Amino acid sequence: MRRRTLLAASLVAASTAIGAWAYGSGRPAVAPLAVPSVPPGPERCELRYSKARGTTVDFYTAVPAGHGDGSGLPVCLILHGGSKRPADFEALGLGRFLTDAVNRGAPPFVLAGATGDRLAWQPGERDDPQRMLHEEVPAWCAARGYDTGRLAAWGWSMGGYGAFLLAETFPRFVRAVAAFSPAVVPGDVVFRDVQRLTGTPIGLWCGRSDPLFANIRALRRELPSEPVAGTFGPGEHNFAYWSTVVPAAFAFVAAQLSSPLPSPA
């Protein structure tokens, strides 16, 4: 319990730094998103009861346009940050980004996400979003006919932290991790267990003006191998930046979900 308390304190400190930087910058809180001008496929957001979390959560799915109900397609799990929830995903244009990726030649996949918490998807005594992702969300996806034998994880900010945590907690559960500006802190659980990511392809993106940039560069140095994809380019800790790198992340995810698994050593 003490470890969870210390982790929560470090994450709150990181979030506070982000908030202070945003308010002190004098920039507008809302910036335009780089959403593709293509029609989305079917998007659904409904309520589901999560036993793992002990509460009702939003459950969002998106299928690329032209691929019916998505039956047989692999799944990219979405782990949201602290300020967004699955009910916001349609407005963020995630379905449009998905269709655009497939239109550009990426092998098709579906998106699926459920509501986590505000502590970077860290499990607690009575609220375990990691178990929800590991057990319940795949079951909900399988009920819709998706191929849950091929999973990837993608998240931003606290969700980026959660995506790394998921891959470390359940090695080989996901085929790849794509993370935007993950809210990591040197010495936290993600850093401590980073070697558990061995063999998992990583995509890592962060803006150079992000207040967490130094932490994320430190994480990159600790990864067991170089990221397969990702950039450190001009950008801040917001969707104005993240929306510009979604196409690269989706291309990376699609490639990993469609590639054959390596043979056991």
Coordinates of C-alpha atoms in Angstrom, one line a residue:
M1 CA 0.0 0.0 0.0
R2 CA 2.9 2.3 0.8
R3 CA 4.3 1.7 -2.7
R4 CA 1.0 2.7 -4.3
T5 CA 0.9 5.8 -2.1
L6 CA 4.4 6.8 -3.1
L7 CA 3.6 6.2 -6.8
A8 CA 0.5 8.2 -6.6
A9 CA 2.4 11.1 -5.1
S10 CA 5.0 11.0 -7.9
L11 CA 2.4 10.9 -10.6
V12 CA 0.4 13.7 -9.0
A13 CA 3.7 15.7 -8.9
A14 CA 4.2 15.0 -12.6
S15 CA 0.7 16.0 -13.5
T16 CA 1.0 19.1 -11.4
A17 CA 4.1 20.1 -13.4
I18 CA 2.2 19.6 -16.6
G19 CA -0.7 21.7 -15.4
A20 CA 1.5 24.5 -14.1
W21 CA 3.5 24.6 -17.4
A22 CA 0.2 24.7 -19.4
Y23 CA -1.3 27.5 -17.4
G24 CA 1.9 29.4 -17.3
S25 CA 2.6 29.2 -21.0
G26 CA -0.1 31.8 -21.9
R27 CA -1.2 29.5 -24.8
P28 CA -4.8 28.6 -25.4
A29 CA -6.0 25.5 -23.6
V30 CA -7.6 24.1 -26.8
A31 CA -5.6 23.8 -30.0
P32 CA -6.7 22.4 -33.4
L33 CA -6.3 18.7 -33.9
A34 CA -4.8 17.2 -37.1
V35 CA -7.8 14.9 -37.7
P36 CA -8.1 13.3 -41.2
S37 CA -11.0 14.3 -43.4
V38 CA -12.3 10.8 -43.9
P39 CA -15.4 9.1 -42.7
P40 CA -15.1 6.9 -39.6
G41 CA -16.3 3.3 -39.6
P42 CA -18.7 2.0 -36.9
E43 CA -17.9 3.6 -33.5
R44 CA -19.7 2.4 -30.3
C45 CA -19.5 3.6 -26.7
E46 CA -21.7 1.8 -24.1
L47 CA -21.7 1.2 -20.4
R48 CA -20.3 -2.1 -19.0
Y49 CA -20.0 -3.2 -15.4
S50 CA -16.4 -4.1 -14.6
K51 CA -16.0 -6.5 -11.7
A52 CA -12.3 -5.8 -11.6
R53 CA -12.9 -2.1 -11.1
G54 CA -16.1 -2.5 -9.0
T55 CA -17.9 0.1 -11.1
T56 CA -19.6 0.9 -14.4
V57 CA -17.2 2.0 -17.2
D58 CA -17.5 3.2 -20.7
F59 CA -16.5 0.7 -23.3
Y60 CA -15.5 2.1 -26.7
T61 CA -14.8 0.3 -30.0
A62 CA -14.1 1.5 -33.5
V63 CA -13.8 -0.4 -36.7
P64 CA -12.2 1.0 -39.9
A65 CA -14.7 2.0 -42.6
G66 CA -15.3 -0.8 -45.1
H67 CA -14.6 -3.6 -42.7
G68 CA -18.1 -4.5 -41.5
D69 CA -18.4 -5.2 -37.9
G70 CA -14.7 -5.9 -37.5
S71 CA -15.1 -9.6 -37.0
G72 CA -11.7 -11.4 -37.1
L73 CA -9.7 -8.2 -36.8
P74 CA -6.9 -7.8 -34.2
V75 CA -7.3 -5.2 -31.4
C76 CA -5.4 -2.2 -30.2
L77 CA -6.3 -1.4 -26.6
I78 CA -6.6 2.3 -25.8
L79 CA -5.4 3.6 -22.4
H80 CA -6.5 7.2 -21.9
G81 CA -4.8 9.9 -20.0
G82 CA -6.0 11.9 -17.1
S83 CA -8.3 14.3 -18.9
K84 CA -10.1 12.1 -21.4
R85 CA -12.4 9.2 -21.3
P86 CA -13.8 6.7 -23.9
A87 CA -16.8 9.0 -24.3
D88 CA -14.4 11.6 -25.7
F89 CA -12.7 9.3 -28.3
E90 CA -15.1 9.9 -31.1
A91 CA -14.7 13.7 -30.8
L92 CA -10.9 13.2 -30.8
G93 CA -11.3 11.6 -34.2
L94 CA -9.9 8.2 -33.3
G95 CA -12.3 6.4 -35.7
R96 CA -11.2 8.8 -38.5
F97 CA -7.6 8.2 -37.8
L98 CA -8.2 4.4 -37.9
T99 CA -9.9 4.6 -41.3
D100 CA -7.2 6.9 -42.6
A101 CA -4.5 4.4 -41.5
V102 CA -6.2 1.6 -43.4
N103 CA -6.8 3.8 -46.4
R104 CA -3.0 4.5 -46.5
G105 CA -2.3 0.7 -46.6
A106 CA -2.1 -0.4 -43.0
P107 CA -3.5 -3.8 -42.3
P108 CA -6.9 -3.3 -40.6
F109 CA -7.4 -3.6 -36.9
V110 CA -10.0 -2.3 -34.3
L111 CA -9.7 0.0 -31.4
A112 CA -11.1 -0.8 -28.0
G113 CA -10.9 1.1 -24.7
A114 CA -12.5 1.3 -21.3
T115 CA -12.5 3.8 -18.5
G116 CA -9.4 3.6 -16.2
D117 CA -8.7 5.7 -13.2
R118 CA -6.6 8.8 -12.5
L119 CA -3.6 7.0 -11.1
A120 CA -2.1 5.8 -14.3
W121 CA -4.0 2.5 -14.4
Q122 CA -2.3 1.4 -11.3
P123 CA -4.1 -1.5 -9.5
G124 CA -5.4 -0.9 -5.9
E125 CA -7.1 -3.1 -3.4
R126 CA -10.6 -2.8 -4.7
D127 CA -10.0 -1.2 -8.1
D128 CA -7.9 -3.0 -10.6
P129 CA -7.9 -1.5 -14.1
Q130 CA -5.0 -3.7 -15.1
R131 CA -7.1 -6.8 -14.5
M132 CA -10.0 -5.2 -16.4
L133 CA -7.7 -4.8 -19.4
H134 CA -6.2 -8.3 -19.1
E135 CA -9.5 -10.2 -18.5
E136 CA -12.6 -8.2 -19.1
V137 CA -11.9 -6.0 -22.1
P138 CA -10.6 -8.9 -24.2
A139 CA -13.8 -10.9 -23.3
W140 CA -16.0 -8.0 -24.3
C141 CA -14.0 -7.7 -27.6
A142 CA -14.2 -11.5 -28.3
A143 CA -18.0 -11.3 -27.9
R144 CA -18.0 -8.9 -30.8
G145 CA -16.0 -11.3 -32.9
Y146 CA -12.6 -9.5 -32.7
D147 CA -9.4 -11.5 -32.7
T148 CA -8.2 -11.2 -29.1
G149 CA -5.2 -13.5 -29.8
R150 CA -3.6 -10.4 -31.4
L151 CA -3.5 -7.4 -29.1
A152 CA -1.5 -4.2 -28.8
A153 CA -1.6 -1.4 -26.3
W154 CA -1.6 2.3 -27.0
G155 CA -1.8 5.1 -24.5
W156 CA -1.0 8.8 -23.9
S157 CA 0.3 10.5 -20.7
M158 CA -1.0 8.5 -17.8
G159 CA -2.3 6.0 -20.3
G160 CA 1.2 5.7 -21.8
Y161 CA 2.4 4.8 -18.3
G162 CA -0.5 2.3 -18.0
A163 CA 0.4 0.7 -21.4
F164 CA 4.0 0.0 -20.3
L165 CA 2.7 -1.3 -16.9
L166 CA 0.3 -3.7 -18.7
A167 CA 3.1 -5.1 -20.9
E168 CA 5.4 -5.5 -17.9
T169 CA 2.8 -7.1 -15.6
F170 CA 1.7 -9.6 -18.2
P171 CA 4.7 -10.3 -20.5
R172 CA 3.7 -11.3 -24.1
F173 CA 0.0 -10.3 -23.4
V174 CA 0.3 -7.6 -26.0
R175 CA 2.4 -7.7 -29.2
A176 CA 3.5 -4.1 -29.0
V177 CA 3.2 -0.9 -27.0
A178 CA 2.8 2.6 -28.5
A179 CA 3.1 5.4 -26.0
F180 CA 2.7 9.1 -26.3
S181 CA 4.4 11.2 -23.6
P182 CA 4.0 8.6 -20.9
A183 CA 3.8 10.0 -17.4
V184 CA 6.8 8.1 -16.1
V185 CA 9.1 9.1 -13.3
P186 CA 12.6 7.6 -12.8
G187 CA 12.4 5.0 -10.1
D188 CA 8.7 4.2 -10.6
V189 CA 7.4 0.7 -11.3
V190 CA 7.8 1.1 -15.1
F191 CA 11.5 1.9 -14.7
R192 CA 12.0 -0.8 -12.1
D193 CA 10.5 -3.6 -14.3
V194 CA 11.6 -2.3 -17.7
Q195 CA 13.5 -5.5 -18.5
R196 CA 10.2 -7.3 -18.6
L197 CA 9.6 -5.4 -21.9
T198 CA 12.3 -7.6 -23.5
G199 CA 11.0 -8.8 -26.9
T200 CA 8.1 -6.4 -27.0
P201 CA 8.3 -3.9 -29.8
I202 CA 8.0 -0.3 -28.5
G203 CA 6.9 2.9 -30.2
L204 CA 7.7 6.0 -28.2
W205 CA 6.7 9.6 -29.1
C206 CA 7.2 12.8 -27.1
G207 CA 7.3 16.5 -27.8
R208 CA 10.6 18.3 -27.0
S209 CA 8.6 21.0 -25.1
D210 CA 6.8 18.5 -23.0
P211 CA 7.6 19.0 -19.3
L212 CA 8.1 15.2 -19.0
F213 CA 10.6 15.1 -21.8
A214 CA 13.6 14.5 -19.6
N215 CA 11.9 11.6 -17.9
I216 CA 10.9 10.0 -21.2
R217 CA 14.4 10.3 -22.6
A218 CA 15.6 8.6 -19.4
L219 CA 13.1 5.8 -20.0
R220 CA 14.3 5.3 -23.6
R221 CA 17.8 4.8 -22.3
E222 CA 16.6 2.1 -19.9
L223 CA 14.6 0.1 -22.5
P224 CA 16.0 -3.3 -23.2
S225 CA 16.2 -2.4 -26.9
E226 CA 15.8 0.7 -29.1
P227 CA 12.2 1.6 -29.9
V228 CA 11.0 0.2 -33.2
A229 CA 9.2 3.4 -34.0
G230 CA 8.7 6.9 -32.6
T231 CA 10.2 10.4 -32.6
F232 CA 11.1 13.2 -30.2
G233 CA 10.0 16.2 -32.3
P234 CA 8.5 19.7 -31.9
G235 CA 5.5 19.5 -29.6
E236 CA 3.9 19.8 -26.2
H237 CA 1.9 17.7 -23.8
N238 CA -1.4 17.9 -25.6
F239 CA -3.5 16.5 -28.4
A240 CA -2.4 19.3 -30.8
Y241 CA 0.9 17.4 -30.8
W242 CA -0.3 13.9 -30.2
S243 CA -2.8 14.1 -33.1
T244 CA 0.1 14.7 -35.5
V245 CA 1.8 11.4 -34.5
V246 CA -1.3 9.2 -34.4
P247 CA -0.8 8.1 -38.1
A248 CA 2.8 6.9 -37.4
A249 CA 1.6 5.1 -34.2
F250 CA -1.3 3.4 -36.0
A251 CA 1.0 2.3 -38.9
F252 CA 3.4 0.8 -36.2
V253 CA 0.6 -0.9 -34.4
A254 CA -0.9 -2.3 -37.6
A255 CA 2.4 -3.7 -38.7
Q256 CA 3.0 -5.4 -35.3
L257 CA -0.5 -6.9 -35.2
S258 CA -0.2 -8.3 -38.7
S259 CA 3.3 -9.8 -38.4
P260 CA 3.8 -13.4 -37.4
L261 CA 5.0 -14.1 -33.9
P262 CA 8.7 -14.9 -33.6
S263 CA 9.5 -18.6 -33.1
P264 CA 10.3 -19.6 -29.5
A265 CA 14.0 -19.7 -28.8

